[in-house]
XYZ file of C-alpha atoms in Angstrom:
364
model
C -25.451 -39.690 7.487
C -23.227 -37.641 10.030
C -19.925 -37.140 9.736
C -17.330 -39.731 8.042
C -13.864 -40.263 7.400
C -12.340 -40.288 3.382
C -8.866 -41.026 3.415
C -6.432 -41.555 6.279
C -2.969 -41.954 6.521
C -0.348 -41.793 10.159
C 2.701 -39.047 10.232
C 4.223 -37.792 13.649
C 1.751 -34.311 14.468
C 3.721 -30.964 15.381
C 2.169 -27.892 16.916
C 4.428 -24.158 16.926
C 5.081 -23.254 19.418
C 2.441 -20.397 21.339
C 5.411 -18.127 23.024
C 8.317 -18.632 20.080
C 6.040 -18.738 17.049
C 9.451 -20.722 15.426
C 9.733 -23.699 16.749
C 8.027 -26.951 16.877
C 6.971 -28.635 19.854
C 4.984 -32.627 19.611
C 2.037 -33.118 20.242
C 2.289 -37.229 19.830
C 4.849 -39.811 21.466
C 5.012 -41.577 17.808
C 2.716 -41.904 14.876
C -1.446 -41.314 14.852
C -3.758 -41.535 12.820
C -4.887 -38.151 10.105
C -7.465 -38.838 8.644
C -10.245 -36.018 6.714
C -13.871 -36.371 7.476
C -16.908 -34.446 5.150
C -19.371 -33.878 7.021
C -22.472 -34.189 5.056
C -25.390 -32.168 6.855
C -23.652 -29.019 6.564
C -20.422 -29.295 4.058
C -17.549 -29.093 5.484
C -14.267 -30.531 5.538
C -12.428 -31.103 9.356
C -8.543 -32.788 9.847
C -9.009 -34.987 12.722
C -6.476 -36.638 14.511
C -6.702 -39.104 18.423
C -4.215 -39.690 20.561
C -5.586 -41.883 22.351
C -8.779 -39.973 23.415
C -7.111 -36.829 22.545
C -8.480 -35.106 19.573
C -4.853 -33.774 18.810
C -5.528 -33.075 15.665
C -9.713 -30.651 14.947
C -8.809 -28.192 12.087
C -11.386 -27.662 9.332
C -10.563 -26.655 5.700
C -11.904 -22.996 4.283
C -10.534 -22.131 0.854
C -7.348 -20.183 2.089
C -5.739 -22.308 3.531
C -2.243 -23.156 2.399
C -0.748 -26.735 2.496
C 2.843 -26.067 2.598
C 6.093 -28.904 0.982
C 8.888 -26.638 4.000
C 11.144 -30.588 3.446
C 11.309 -33.794 1.883
C 9.669 -35.500 4.659
C 7.346 -32.527 6.559
C 4.604 -30.165 5.613
C 1.889 -27.666 7.593
C -0.136 -25.842 7.104
C -1.905 -22.292 9.482
C -5.038 -22.432 11.074
C -6.285 -19.416 12.191
C -9.979 -20.455 14.725
C -7.309 -22.745 16.437
C -4.630 -20.363 16.988
C -1.921 -22.625 15.459
C -0.117 -23.385 13.133
C 0.401 -27.770 12.319
C 2.531 -29.727 11.459
C 2.889 -33.559 9.785
C 6.038 -35.882 9.382
C 5.534 -37.875 7.933
C 7.795 -41.723 6.954
C 7.849 -41.299 2.987
C 7.646 -38.187 0.342
C 4.579 -40.302 -1.080
C 2.829 -40.238 1.833
C 3.028 -36.847 1.426
C 2.596 -35.614 -1.566
C -0.356 -37.996 -1.866
C -1.920 -35.823 1.534
C -1.427 -32.679 0.576
C -2.843 -33.517 -2.952
C -6.441 -34.805 -0.395
C -5.714 -31.287 0.791
C -5.799 -29.363 -2.676
C -9.433 -31.962 -3.438
C -10.644 -30.879 0.402
C -9.815 -27.359 -0.071
C -11.578 -27.242 -3.116
C -14.097 -29.218 -2.613
C -14.355 -26.321 -0.105
C -14.802 -23.907 -1.298
C -17.691 -25.108 -4.072
C -19.044 -25.104 -1.368
C -19.403 -21.620 0.098
C -20.031 -19.465 -2.935
C -23.207 -23.146 -3.446
C -24.499 -22.097 -0.565
C -23.956 -18.039 -0.914
C -25.949 -18.290 -4.544
C -28.401 -20.645 -2.078
C -28.373 -16.772 -0.402
C -28.845 -14.789 -2.846
C -31.411 -16.432 -4.833
C -33.871 -16.885 -1.977
C -33.413 -12.496 -0.489
C -36.156 -10.536 -1.911
C -36.270 -7.631 -3.852
C -37.814 -5.792 -0.646
C -34.184 -6.901 1.027
C -31.674 -4.859 -1.415
C -30.348 -1.657 0.648
C -28.711 1.080 -1.188
C -25.288 0.273 -2.695
C -23.374 2.939 -0.148
C -25.563 0.980 2.692
C -23.678 -2.141 1.525
C -21.268 -3.669 4.238
C -18.664 -6.278 2.990
C -18.725 -9.625 3.556
C -16.974 -11.796 5.576
C -14.128 -13.095 3.292
C -12.099 -15.932 4.026
C -8.857 -14.025 4.997
C -10.682 -12.324 7.267
C -12.013 -16.660 8.822
C -8.961 -17.676 8.214
C -6.138 -15.288 8.190
C -3.283 -13.988 5.527
C -0.437 -16.039 3.574
C 0.733 -14.389 6.745
C -0.340 -15.998 8.972
C 1.622 -19.232 8.099
C 4.627 -20.129 9.359
C 7.567 -21.455 6.946
C 10.508 -22.558 7.887
C 13.802 -19.766 8.466
C 15.162 -18.683 5.313
C 18.259 -16.383 4.686
C 16.339 -13.720 3.058
C 17.822 -13.074 -0.862
C 18.828 -9.809 -0.194
C 17.732 -7.540 -2.863
C 20.971 -6.106 -4.655
C 20.474 -2.045 -4.983
C 21.305 -0.538 -8.268
C 23.449 2.903 -8.467
C 23.383 5.367 -11.467
C 25.394 7.766 -12.076
C 24.889 11.267 -13.211
C 26.647 12.836 -15.628
C 27.475 15.854 -15.214
C 29.577 18.470 -17.638
C 33.553 19.557 -16.661
C 33.783 22.331 -16.453
C 36.584 24.605 -18.297
C 38.687 25.027 -15.502
C 39.148 21.234 -13.754
C 40.731 18.119 -15.457
C 39.254 14.789 -17.164
C 41.028 12.469 -14.562
C 39.475 13.988 -11.114
C 35.493 13.132 -12.070
C 37.221 9.769 -13.216
C 38.899 8.706 -9.741
C 35.798 10.171 -7.491
C 33.691 7.877 -10.027
C 35.449 5.197 -9.282
C 35.351 5.571 -5.755
C 31.027 5.980 -5.946
C 31.584 2.820 -7.318
C 33.686 1.336 -4.694
C 31.686 2.403 -1.825
C 28.143 1.167 -2.822
C 29.442 -1.476 -3.438
C 31.122 -2.210 0.083
C 27.442 -0.539 1.718
C 25.108 -3.046 -0.887
C 27.808 -6.396 1.130
C 27.947 -5.001 4.366
C 24.389 -4.782 4.455
C 23.898 -8.524 3.178
C 26.700 -9.204 5.270
C 24.177 -8.243 7.591
C 21.785 -10.496 6.342
C 23.695 -13.783 6.533
C 24.849 -13.602 9.743
C 20.629 -12.876 10.442
C 20.043 -15.707 9.114
C 22.753 -17.785 10.511
C 22.051 -17.158 13.930
C 18.608 -17.793 13.922
C 19.786 -21.468 12.026
C 22.302 -22.105 14.779
C 18.960 -21.390 17.613
C 17.621 -23.905 14.776
C 20.442 -26.533 14.798
C 20.212 -26.823 18.739
C 15.825 -27.402 18.762
C 16.947 -29.441 16.709
C 19.323 -31.669 18.638
C 16.945 -31.771 21.486
C 14.466 -33.314 19.361
C 17.096 -35.838 18.171
C 18.409 -36.727 21.317
C 14.284 -37.062 22.676
C 14.370 -39.805 20.275
C 17.021 -41.917 20.479
C 16.184 -41.518 23.927
C 12.905 -43.257 22.368
C 14.125 -45.440 20.188
C 16.294 -46.890 23.069
C 13.603 -47.084 25.301
C 11.626 -49.211 22.714
C 13.949 -51.682 22.087
C 13.947 -52.413 25.413
C 10.253 -52.716 25.384
C 10.427 -54.865 22.588
C 13.078 -57.052 24.818
C 11.125 -56.648 28.005
C 8.470 -58.224 25.723
C 10.202 -61.191 24.353
C 10.736 -62.804 27.204
C 8.422 -61.951 29.721
C 5.325 -61.963 26.688
C 4.099 -65.788 26.226
C 1.588 -64.464 23.295
C 3.932 -64.866 20.176
C 0.639 -63.340 18.013
C 0.561 -60.057 20.417
C 4.474 -59.453 20.623
C 4.326 -59.789 15.981
C 2.566 -57.353 15.791
C 4.604 -54.615 18.622
C 7.364 -55.710 17.353
C 6.288 -54.668 14.227
C 4.567 -51.552 15.617
C 7.900 -50.391 17.264
C 9.932 -51.586 14.421
C 7.811 -49.461 12.041
C 8.386 -46.330 14.281
C 12.176 -47.114 14.781
C 12.654 -46.322 10.878
C 9.869 -43.297 11.277
C 12.397 -42.692 13.652
C 15.611 -42.595 11.759
C 13.949 -41.060 8.832
C 13.636 -37.707 10.380
C 17.046 -37.806 12.151
C 18.339 -38.240 8.014
C 16.802 -35.896 7.411
C 17.810 -33.843 10.010
C 20.841 -34.848 8.800
C 20.476 -33.591 5.884
C 19.202 -30.042 7.303
C 22.051 -29.566 9.282
C 24.614 -30.198 5.836
C 22.850 -27.144 4.091
C 23.045 -24.976 6.952
C 26.891 -25.675 6.910
C 26.818 -24.661 3.471
C 25.190 -21.269 4.173
C 27.768 -21.222 6.499
C 29.991 -21.255 4.021
C 28.694 -19.789 1.963
C 28.257 -16.495 4.613
C 32.590 -17.115 4.826
C 33.249 -16.590 0.649
C 31.115 -12.876 1.501
C 32.840 -12.013 3.852
C 36.392 -12.671 2.498
C 34.724 -10.480 -0.923
C 34.263 -7.577 2.303
C 37.693 -7.747 2.835
C 38.295 -8.337 -0.709
C 37.167 -4.708 -1.823
C 37.528 -2.997 1.209
C 41.158 -3.607 0.001
C 40.432 -2.436 -3.470
C 38.924 0.454 -2.225
C 41.602 1.347 0.407
C 43.592 1.481 -2.894
C 42.106 3.537 -4.677
C 41.838 6.199 -2.246
C 45.242 6.257 -1.962
C 46.043 6.913 -5.633
C 43.414 9.649 -5.326
C 44.636 11.195 -3.248
C 48.243 10.862 -5.419
C 45.957 12.736 -8.230
C 44.817 15.904 -6.072
C 48.633 16.473 -4.842
C 49.033 15.723 -9.313
C 46.516 18.136 -9.495
C 47.646 20.437 -6.505
C 51.539 20.308 -8.247
C 49.486 21.455 -12.209
C 47.512 24.429 -11.662
C 50.807 25.919 -9.354
C 52.798 25.213 -12.433
C 50.361 26.602 -14.257
C 49.810 29.556 -11.780
C 53.988 29.857 -12.461
C 53.398 30.147 -15.590
C 50.645 32.227 -16.002
C 53.110 34.598 -14.182
C 56.138 34.250 -15.519
C 54.237 35.128 -19.783
C 52.617 38.286 -18.093
C 55.509 39.983 -17.306
C 57.478 38.703 -20.371
C 54.097 40.608 -21.622
C 54.614 43.892 -19.499
C 58.761 43.414 -20.645
C 57.883 43.133 -24.637
C 56.007 46.452 -24.213
C 58.517 48.532 -22.620
C 60.863 47.122 -24.767
C 58.551 48.343 -27.709
C 57.858 51.345 -26.285
C 61.103 52.180 -26.161
C 61.843 51.818 -30.096
C 58.613 53.418 -30.852
C 60.611 56.979 -29.367
C 64.491 54.986 -31.177
C 62.641 55.288 -34.025
C 60.827 58.539 -33.803
C 64.109 60.204 -32.844
C 66.319 58.121 -36.245
C 63.176 60.280 -37.716
C 63.722 63.276 -36.312
C 67.260 63.197 -36.372
C 66.204 62.566 -41.121
C 64.577 65.216 -41.165
C 67.591 67.498 -39.142
C 69.743 65.461 -41.903
C 67.947 66.739 -44.890
C 67.350 70.567 -44.254
C 71.145 70.404 -43.147
C 71.780 68.853 -46.533
C 69.518 71.344 -48.346
C 70.964 73.964 -46.833
C 74.687 73.277 -47.776
C 74.027 72.606 -51.122
C 71.897 76.205 -52.011
């Protein structure tokens, strides 16, 4: 039976720029027919699109391919055999959803066909062809045929930064340290860690903003090209209405041109929505910058408080040292007074003994 078309739709066809791997390059000036074909002799599904006599899409569906919806009316998939990424812009969300549904259906069919062919090969193999487990070579996987998910190109989105988790180790205070010195140090470390995390997030947001700005410039160029194409098509419609006398042909061409204009307008609307989203991301980045400045001021205030606490700690240390010196001097004076008192008591004891002897001698 050969190769037969099983599903068709219309869309604008794009390919990824082979140099930048980021920008889209239109391969059709207007919406063209994109069809799924099935080759019953080889059990192969293909996506084919022609612009006149030129094949702008010729992609064989493999089990590891993935069709990704990047917006409401745009989808893409990577083909490692063709070493490119295809993108399709549809006129409505329903057309995109139907195309994605068929892609998943035929991808599953391709997987089942591949499994059946592998089972047939295993059944036809003879025991004499079996080898030791150590001599077996690894089979070709879907990743080696069509690349991994990393080969797919998706729209530039700002990375969601991972928030670092900080843990504070508890240390037993020494006998000569004061409690509030530890608390001020822990507060200072906490603010420094939070400021470092915000600096990392700000750098990532700045990078994403620069990439988004570059994409916005490219979209503006594409929109200008679409507008020029729309104006040219309007002029063409006017010329055809004035020159041609064949009403049926003119009506059909006018209908097609109006459809193309509607598709361009829908694409323009989608780009405007994307611009609004990027503006919202820029405002969010500005809010992060304000939070960063606020935390920097708080960190500076904490450092000044820490310096004041250190000054108080130094003053208390000096007072403690002077108090210890005064106590030591007081102890020395008490020792000298005790020694003096002991000597006076000893002299009084001798005087008492002498008086007692004198009294005894006088009485006798």
